[in-house]
GROMACS .gro file of C-alpha atoms in nm:
model
  320
    1UNK     CA    1   1.980  -0.071   1.637
    2UNK     CA    2   1.981  -0.430   1.517
    3UNK     CA    3   2.130  -0.714   1.719
    4UNK     CA    4   2.467  -0.626   1.567
    5UNK     CA    5   2.443  -0.267   1.688
    6UNK     CA    6   2.421  -0.115   1.341
    7UNK     CA    7   2.161   0.143   1.240
    8UNK     CA    8   1.877  -0.015   1.042
    9UNK     CA    9   1.758   0.224   0.770
   10UNK     CA   10   1.391   0.144   0.724
   11UNK     CA   11   1.121   0.401   0.658
   12UNK     CA   12   0.797   0.339   0.847
   13UNK     CA   13   0.450   0.401   0.704
   14UNK     CA   14   0.110   0.362   0.868
   15UNK     CA   15  -0.135   0.133   0.688
   16UNK     CA   16  -0.504   0.112   0.780
   17UNK     CA   17  -0.792  -0.124   0.692
   18UNK     CA   18  -1.102   0.098   0.724
   19UNK     CA   19  -1.340  -0.159   0.571
   20UNK     CA   20  -1.319  -0.327   0.911
   21UNK     CA   21  -1.510  -0.035   1.061
   22UNK     CA   22  -1.402   0.330   1.046
   23UNK     CA   23  -1.542   0.669   0.957
   24UNK     CA   24  -1.359   0.940   0.767
   25UNK     CA   25  -1.312   1.122   1.100
   26UNK     CA   26  -1.144   0.811   1.245
   27UNK     CA   27  -0.904   0.805   0.954
   28UNK     CA   28  -0.840   1.177   0.979
   29UNK     CA   29  -0.738   1.142   1.345
   30UNK     CA   30  -0.496   0.861   1.259
   31UNK     CA   31  -0.354   1.053   0.963
   32UNK     CA   32  -0.292   1.362   1.176
   33UNK     CA   33  -0.113   1.158   1.443
   34UNK     CA   34   0.083   0.985   1.165
   35UNK     CA   35   0.205   1.325   1.048
   36UNK     CA   36   0.267   1.474   1.391
   37UNK     CA   37   0.455   1.166   1.513
   38UNK     CA   38   0.698   1.178   1.222
   39UNK     CA   39   0.595   0.875   1.016
   40UNK     CA   40   0.655   0.901   0.643
   41UNK     CA   41   0.311   0.816   0.506
   42UNK     CA   42  -0.051   0.725   0.568
   43UNK     CA   43  -0.192   0.449   0.349
   44UNK     CA   44  -0.524   0.271   0.343
   45UNK     CA   45  -0.669  -0.038   0.184
   46UNK     CA   46  -0.922  -0.008  -0.099
   47UNK     CA   47  -1.206  -0.242  -0.002
   48UNK     CA   48  -1.584  -0.212   0.020
   49UNK     CA   49  -1.659  -0.513   0.241
   50UNK     CA   50  -1.537  -0.611   0.587
   51UNK     CA   51  -1.342  -0.931   0.644
   52UNK     CA   52  -1.375  -1.172   0.932
   53UNK     CA   53  -1.590  -1.146   1.242
   54UNK     CA   54  -1.610  -0.767   1.279
   55UNK     CA   55  -1.931  -0.574   1.209
   56UNK     CA   56  -1.774  -0.335   0.961
   57UNK     CA   57  -1.997  -0.055   1.093
   58UNK     CA   58  -2.065   0.214   0.993
   59UNK     CA   59  -1.972   0.081   0.648
   60UNK     CA   60  -1.704   0.139   0.388
   61UNK     CA   61  -1.539   0.465   0.292
   62UNK     CA   62  -1.407   0.517  -0.060
   63UNK     CA   63  -1.028   0.516  -0.076
   64UNK     CA   64  -0.979   0.804  -0.317
   65UNK     CA   65  -1.247   1.026  -0.163
   66UNK     CA   66  -1.078   0.967   0.173
   67UNK     CA   67  -0.735   1.053   0.035
   68UNK     CA   68  -0.870   1.368  -0.130
   69UNK     CA   69  -0.996   1.486   0.208
   70UNK     CA   70  -0.670   1.397   0.381
   71UNK     CA   71  -0.474   1.576   0.108
   72UNK     CA   72  -0.626   1.904   0.231
   73UNK     CA   73  -0.591   1.822   0.601
   74UNK     CA   74  -0.223   1.719   0.602
   75UNK     CA   75   0.089   1.889   0.473
   76UNK     CA   76   0.387   1.650   0.479
   77UNK     CA   77   0.301   1.281   0.478
   78UNK     CA   78   0.272   1.075   0.162
   79UNK     CA   79  -0.076   0.937   0.090
   80UNK     CA   80  -0.175   0.625  -0.099
   81UNK     CA   81  -0.348   0.291  -0.136
   82UNK     CA   82  -0.224  -0.058  -0.060
   83UNK     CA   83  -0.380  -0.142  -0.296
   84UNK     CA   84  -0.650  -0.014  -0.529
   85UNK     CA   85  -0.826  -0.296  -0.713
   86UNK     CA   86  -0.812  -0.267  -1.092
   87UNK     CA   87  -1.165  -0.411  -1.103
   88UNK     CA   88  -1.317  -0.115  -0.917
   89UNK     CA   89  -1.262   0.173  -1.160
   90UNK     CA   90  -1.206   0.236  -1.528
   91UNK     CA   91  -0.836   0.314  -1.571
   92UNK     CA   92  -0.900   0.654  -1.730
   93UNK     CA   93  -1.126   0.753  -1.440
   94UNK     CA   94  -0.870   0.629  -1.189
   95UNK     CA   95  -0.592   0.825  -1.364
   96UNK     CA   96  -0.802   1.143  -1.336
   97UNK     CA   97  -0.885   1.082  -0.969
   98UNK     CA   98  -0.526   1.011  -0.868
   99UNK     CA   99  -0.394   1.310  -1.065
  100UNK     CA  100  -0.647   1.538  -0.896
  101UNK     CA  101  -0.564   1.411  -0.547
  102UNK     CA  102  -0.197   1.457  -0.631
  103UNK     CA  103  -0.273   1.820  -0.716
  104UNK     CA  104  -0.478   1.861  -0.397
  105UNK     CA  105  -0.188   1.727  -0.188
  106UNK     CA  106   0.086   1.925  -0.358
  107UNK     CA  107   0.241   1.611  -0.505
  108UNK     CA  108   0.227   1.361  -0.218
  109UNK     CA  109   0.025   1.075  -0.367
  110UNK     CA  110   0.129   0.718  -0.450
  111UNK     CA  111  -0.082   0.462  -0.634
  112UNK     CA  112  -0.076   0.103  -0.521
  113UNK     CA  113  -0.257  -0.097  -0.789
  114UNK     CA  114  -0.347  -0.466  -0.789
  115UNK     CA  115  -0.559  -0.692  -1.006
  116UNK     CA  116  -0.840  -0.739  -0.749
  117UNK     CA  117  -0.921  -1.060  -0.561
  118UNK     CA  118  -1.195  -1.048  -0.294
  119UNK     CA  119  -1.484  -1.238  -0.450
  120UNK     CA  120  -1.739  -1.175  -0.171
  121UNK     CA  121  -1.684  -0.802  -0.205
  122UNK     CA  122  -1.742  -0.808  -0.579
  123UNK     CA  123  -2.061  -1.013  -0.538
  124UNK     CA  124  -2.193  -0.788  -0.262
  125UNK     CA  125  -2.164  -0.473  -0.473
  126UNK     CA  126  -2.222  -0.620  -0.816
  127UNK     CA  127  -1.870  -0.555  -0.941
  128UNK     CA  128  -1.745  -0.789  -1.212
  129UNK     CA  129  -1.460  -1.017  -1.111
  130UNK     CA  130  -1.330  -1.198  -1.420
  131UNK     CA  131  -1.127  -1.516  -1.397
  132UNK     CA  132  -0.765  -1.473  -1.297
  133UNK     CA  133  -0.622  -1.476  -1.649
  134UNK     CA  134  -0.856  -1.208  -1.779
  135UNK     CA  135  -0.822  -1.010  -1.458
  136UNK     CA  136  -0.447  -0.997  -1.500
  137UNK     CA  137  -0.479  -0.901  -1.867
  138UNK     CA  138  -0.701  -0.610  -1.766
  139UNK     CA  139  -0.458  -0.516  -1.492
  140UNK     CA  140  -0.168  -0.498  -1.738
  141UNK     CA  141  -0.372  -0.275  -1.969
  142UNK     CA  142  -0.469  -0.052  -1.677
  143UNK     CA  143  -0.107   0.004  -1.584
  144UNK     CA  144  -0.025   0.097  -1.945
  145UNK     CA  145  -0.321   0.336  -1.969
  146UNK     CA  146  -0.274   0.513  -1.637
  147UNK     CA  147   0.097   0.572  -1.679
  148UNK     CA  148   0.050   0.656  -2.047
  149UNK     CA  149  -0.210   0.923  -1.969
  150UNK     CA  150   0.010   1.083  -1.705
  151UNK     CA  151   0.319   1.082  -1.925
  152UNK     CA  152   0.159   1.226  -2.241
  153UNK     CA  153   0.288   1.585  -2.290
  154UNK     CA  154   0.034   1.862  -2.251
  155UNK     CA  155  -0.109   1.949  -2.593
  156UNK     CA  156  -0.067   1.595  -2.724
  157UNK     CA  157  -0.321   1.313  -2.718
  158UNK     CA  158  -0.306   0.955  -2.597
  159UNK     CA  159  -0.436   0.651  -2.783
  160UNK     CA  160  -0.453   0.294  -2.663
  161UNK     CA  161  -0.591  -0.017  -2.825
  162UNK     CA  162  -0.603  -0.327  -2.610
  163UNK     CA  163  -0.824  -0.629  -2.577
  164UNK     CA  164  -1.028  -0.474  -2.296
  165UNK     CA  165  -0.982  -0.098  -2.328
  166UNK     CA  166  -0.967   0.141  -2.624
  167UNK     CA  167  -0.887   0.512  -2.591
  168UNK     CA  168  -0.891   0.743  -2.891
  169UNK     CA  169  -0.762   1.099  -2.894
  170UNK     CA  170  -0.763   1.142  -2.516
  171UNK     CA  171  -0.633   1.484  -2.405
  172UNK     CA  172  -0.471   1.296  -2.116
  173UNK     CA  173  -0.569   1.557  -1.861
  174UNK     CA  174  -0.540   1.654  -1.582
  175UNK     CA  175  -0.172   1.614  -1.509
  176UNK     CA  176  -0.048   1.519  -1.163
  177UNK     CA  177   0.199   1.745  -0.987
  178UNK     CA  178   0.458   1.468  -0.978
  179UNK     CA  179   0.616   1.398  -1.312
  180UNK     CA  180   0.622   1.171  -1.499
  181UNK     CA  181   0.352   1.064  -1.252
  182UNK     CA  182   0.290   0.953  -0.894
  183UNK     CA  183   0.492   0.650  -0.785
  184UNK     CA  184   0.327   0.320  -0.874
  185UNK     CA  185   0.337   0.036  -0.619
  186UNK     CA  186   0.293  -0.323  -0.737
  187UNK     CA  187   0.297  -0.638  -0.529
  188UNK     CA  188   0.204  -1.003  -0.532
  189UNK     CA  189   0.344  -1.353  -0.531
  190UNK     CA  190   0.310  -1.443  -0.900
  191UNK     CA  191   0.639  -1.577  -1.028
  192UNK     CA  192   0.635  -1.458  -1.391
  193UNK     CA  193   0.379  -1.197  -1.495
  194UNK     CA  194   0.391  -1.002  -1.169
  195UNK     CA  195   0.770  -0.950  -1.172
  196UNK     CA  196   0.752  -0.858  -1.543
  197UNK     CA  197   0.491  -0.590  -1.480
  198UNK     CA  198   0.682  -0.462  -1.179
  199UNK     CA  199   1.000  -0.437  -1.385
  200UNK     CA  200   0.819  -0.221  -1.637
  201UNK     CA  201   0.594  -0.002  -1.422
  202UNK     CA  202   0.679  -0.019  -1.052
  203UNK     CA  203   0.858   0.242  -0.846
  204UNK     CA  204   0.810   0.010  -0.549
  205UNK     CA  205   0.742  -0.361  -0.502
  206UNK     CA  206   0.552  -0.456  -0.188
  207UNK     CA  207   0.503  -0.793  -0.022
  208UNK     CA  208   0.244  -0.794   0.257
  209UNK     CA  209   0.238  -1.045   0.544
  210UNK     CA  210   0.511  -1.263   0.395
  211UNK     CA  211   0.797  -1.438   0.571
  212UNK     CA  212   1.145  -1.308   0.498
  213UNK     CA  213   1.268  -1.602   0.291
  214UNK     CA  214   0.960  -1.602   0.064
  215UNK     CA  215   0.984  -1.225   0.024
  216UNK     CA  216   1.354  -1.238  -0.062
  217UNK     CA  217   1.290  -1.492  -0.339
  218UNK     CA  218   1.018  -1.275  -0.493
  219UNK     CA  219   1.228  -0.960  -0.472
  220UNK     CA  220   1.501  -1.151  -0.656
  221UNK     CA  221   1.253  -1.241  -0.933
  222UNK     CA  222   1.159  -0.875  -0.971
  223UNK     CA  223   1.525  -0.776  -0.986
  224UNK     CA  224   1.593  -1.039  -1.253
  225UNK     CA  225   1.294  -0.919  -1.458
  226UNK     CA  226   1.421  -0.562  -1.437
  227UNK     CA  227   1.767  -0.664  -1.558
  228UNK     CA  228   1.607  -0.854  -1.845
  229UNK     CA  229   1.462  -0.528  -1.984
  230UNK     CA  230   1.772  -0.323  -1.909
  231UNK     CA  231   1.642  -0.153  -1.596
  232UNK     CA  232   1.849  -0.105  -1.282
  233UNK     CA  233   1.679  -0.316  -1.011
  234UNK     CA  234   1.795  -0.059  -0.757
  235UNK     CA  235   1.535   0.181  -0.895
  236UNK     CA  236   1.256  -0.034  -0.746
  237UNK     CA  237   1.204   0.020  -0.373
  238UNK     CA  238   1.162  -0.303  -0.177
  239UNK     CA  239   0.888  -0.286   0.086
  240UNK     CA  240   0.679  -0.510   0.309
  241UNK     CA  241   0.369  -0.485   0.526
  242UNK     CA  242   0.325  -0.644   0.867
  243UNK     CA  243   0.056  -0.629   1.134
  244UNK     CA  244   0.158  -0.416   1.433
  245UNK     CA  245   0.120  -0.497   1.804
  246UNK     CA  246   0.379  -0.323   2.021
  247UNK     CA  247   0.363  -0.276   2.396
  248UNK     CA  248   0.586  -0.152   2.674
  249UNK     CA  249   0.533  -0.478   2.864
  250UNK     CA  250   0.358  -0.812   2.824
  251UNK     CA  251   0.029  -0.683   2.963
  252UNK     CA  252   0.015  -0.401   2.709
  253UNK     CA  253   0.108  -0.635   2.424
  254UNK     CA  254  -0.169  -0.877   2.531
  255UNK     CA  255  -0.424  -0.595   2.556
  256UNK     CA  256  -0.344  -0.472   2.206
  257UNK     CA  257  -0.356  -0.824   2.062
  258UNK     CA  258  -0.696  -0.888   2.224
  259UNK     CA  259  -0.828  -0.559   2.084
  260UNK     CA  260  -0.773  -0.687   1.729
  261UNK     CA  261  -0.882  -1.044   1.798
  262UNK     CA  262  -0.538  -1.203   1.770
  263UNK     CA  263  -0.314  -1.416   1.991
  264UNK     CA  264   0.017  -1.277   2.110
  265UNK     CA  265   0.221  -1.586   2.015
  266UNK     CA  266   0.069  -1.591   1.667
  267UNK     CA  267   0.142  -1.221   1.619
  268UNK     CA  268   0.499  -1.267   1.737
  269UNK     CA  269   0.539  -1.538   1.473
  270UNK     CA  270   0.357  -1.373   1.184
  271UNK     CA  271   0.378  -1.001   1.254
  272UNK     CA  272   0.554  -0.728   1.444
  273UNK     CA  273   0.454  -0.799   1.802
  274UNK     CA  274   0.647  -0.748   2.120
  275UNK     CA  275   0.833  -0.478   2.303
  276UNK     CA  276   0.995  -0.196   2.105
  277UNK     CA  277   1.332  -0.367   2.134
  278UNK     CA  278   1.191  -0.697   2.004
  279UNK     CA  279   1.026  -0.527   1.708
  280UNK     CA  280   1.337  -0.329   1.616
  281UNK     CA  281   1.536  -0.652   1.621
  282UNK     CA  282   1.281  -0.833   1.402
  283UNK     CA  283   1.273  -0.549   1.150
  284UNK     CA  284   1.652  -0.554   1.138
  285UNK     CA  285   1.662  -0.927   1.068
  286UNK     CA  286   1.388  -0.895   0.805
  287UNK     CA  287   1.580  -0.618   0.631
  288UNK     CA  288   1.903  -0.818   0.634
  289UNK     CA  289   1.730  -1.106   0.456
  290UNK     CA  290   1.514  -0.912   0.209
  291UNK     CA  291   1.678  -0.575   0.149
  292UNK     CA  292   1.362  -0.380   0.228
  293UNK     CA  293   1.397  -0.008   0.298
  294UNK     CA  294   1.030   0.062   0.364
  295UNK     CA  295   0.779  -0.105   0.595
  296UNK     CA  296   0.402  -0.057   0.619
  297UNK     CA  297   0.271  -0.104   0.973
  298UNK     CA  298  -0.083  -0.246   0.959
  299UNK     CA  299  -0.272  -0.070   1.238
  300UNK     CA  300  -0.605  -0.241   1.305
  301UNK     CA  301  -0.723  -0.061   1.621
  302UNK     CA  302  -0.769   0.295   1.495
  303UNK     CA  303  -0.879   0.423   1.836
  304UNK     CA  304  -0.542   0.343   1.998
  305UNK     CA  305  -0.341   0.652   1.905
  306UNK     CA  306  -0.094   0.586   2.189
  307UNK     CA  307   0.016   0.279   1.992
  308UNK     CA  308   0.139   0.501   1.709
  309UNK     CA  309   0.311   0.741   1.945
  310UNK     CA  310   0.490   0.453   2.119
  311UNK     CA  311   0.619   0.316   1.788
  312UNK     CA  312   0.724   0.664   1.674
  313UNK     CA  313   0.914   0.729   1.995
  314UNK     CA  314   1.074   0.391   2.062
  315UNK     CA  315   1.090   0.203   1.731
  316UNK     CA  316   1.116   0.457   1.446
  317UNK     CA  317   1.394   0.645   1.622
  318UNK     CA  318   1.612   0.334   1.606
  319UNK     CA  319   1.554   0.270   1.237
  320UNK     CA  320   1.710   0.582   1.090
   0.00000   0.00000   0.00000
């Protein structure tokens, strides 16, 4: 319940950052608990280099190889990326990979796609990172190609001529289970091009680690862009991502904050930290301001499975 006593309808998803140090088996354990505890989805970042002071050992795992494995090891939860970098893979190859994982999962995949941003990561692995303008141009073409390939009827071919990509006579195979394709998630703070792309391609618009007022303003820009092209803004799910640190008491909250190298007061200000009641109240206030119906819980300590079970039992049950 929120402070007003009304049921807060927000779907909770688990979001992991395995570049910080996780094996496939670590992710599998978290995904299985995610499913057993009743969460809606398991998502992961798509990065090849750790961030901050952690070791990153034993090294990165590939997002779509991970999700392919999890597709066969789970049966109910949705699976996806928040978000795949458009710089990492050719759009045709990405469309094939996502379609195949969608088949492997029985139609449970979602594609979060962004333009790419982490310069150190691109340098470390020799991946080209164009300037922002070109990067966004490529990103727009990628969205057109991926969705175009998925939506081309079987037996027909797909052609695309852009500045950066040209496809001629593609059979546009394989097809994903979900039609016209897996849901596409777009996010970002850009005030013009990002809302325009979201209006055209997004099933969901996500704002990670953003305060409620800033998020509400960006959601309004996306809604306006959708109306401008004759699309119902209500078709685009509003979602957010926040770091998670929930405890039954102050000692447990402090222990979980220390485990991820954060301060409790800072997490209470910038994330979802506190007792279950505190966190339910904060989610309720965030929803009232922004209109979100979906929330990604960034779980940074993948060994602490009790954390997920606590949130499932004492937070998710109060959110509908």
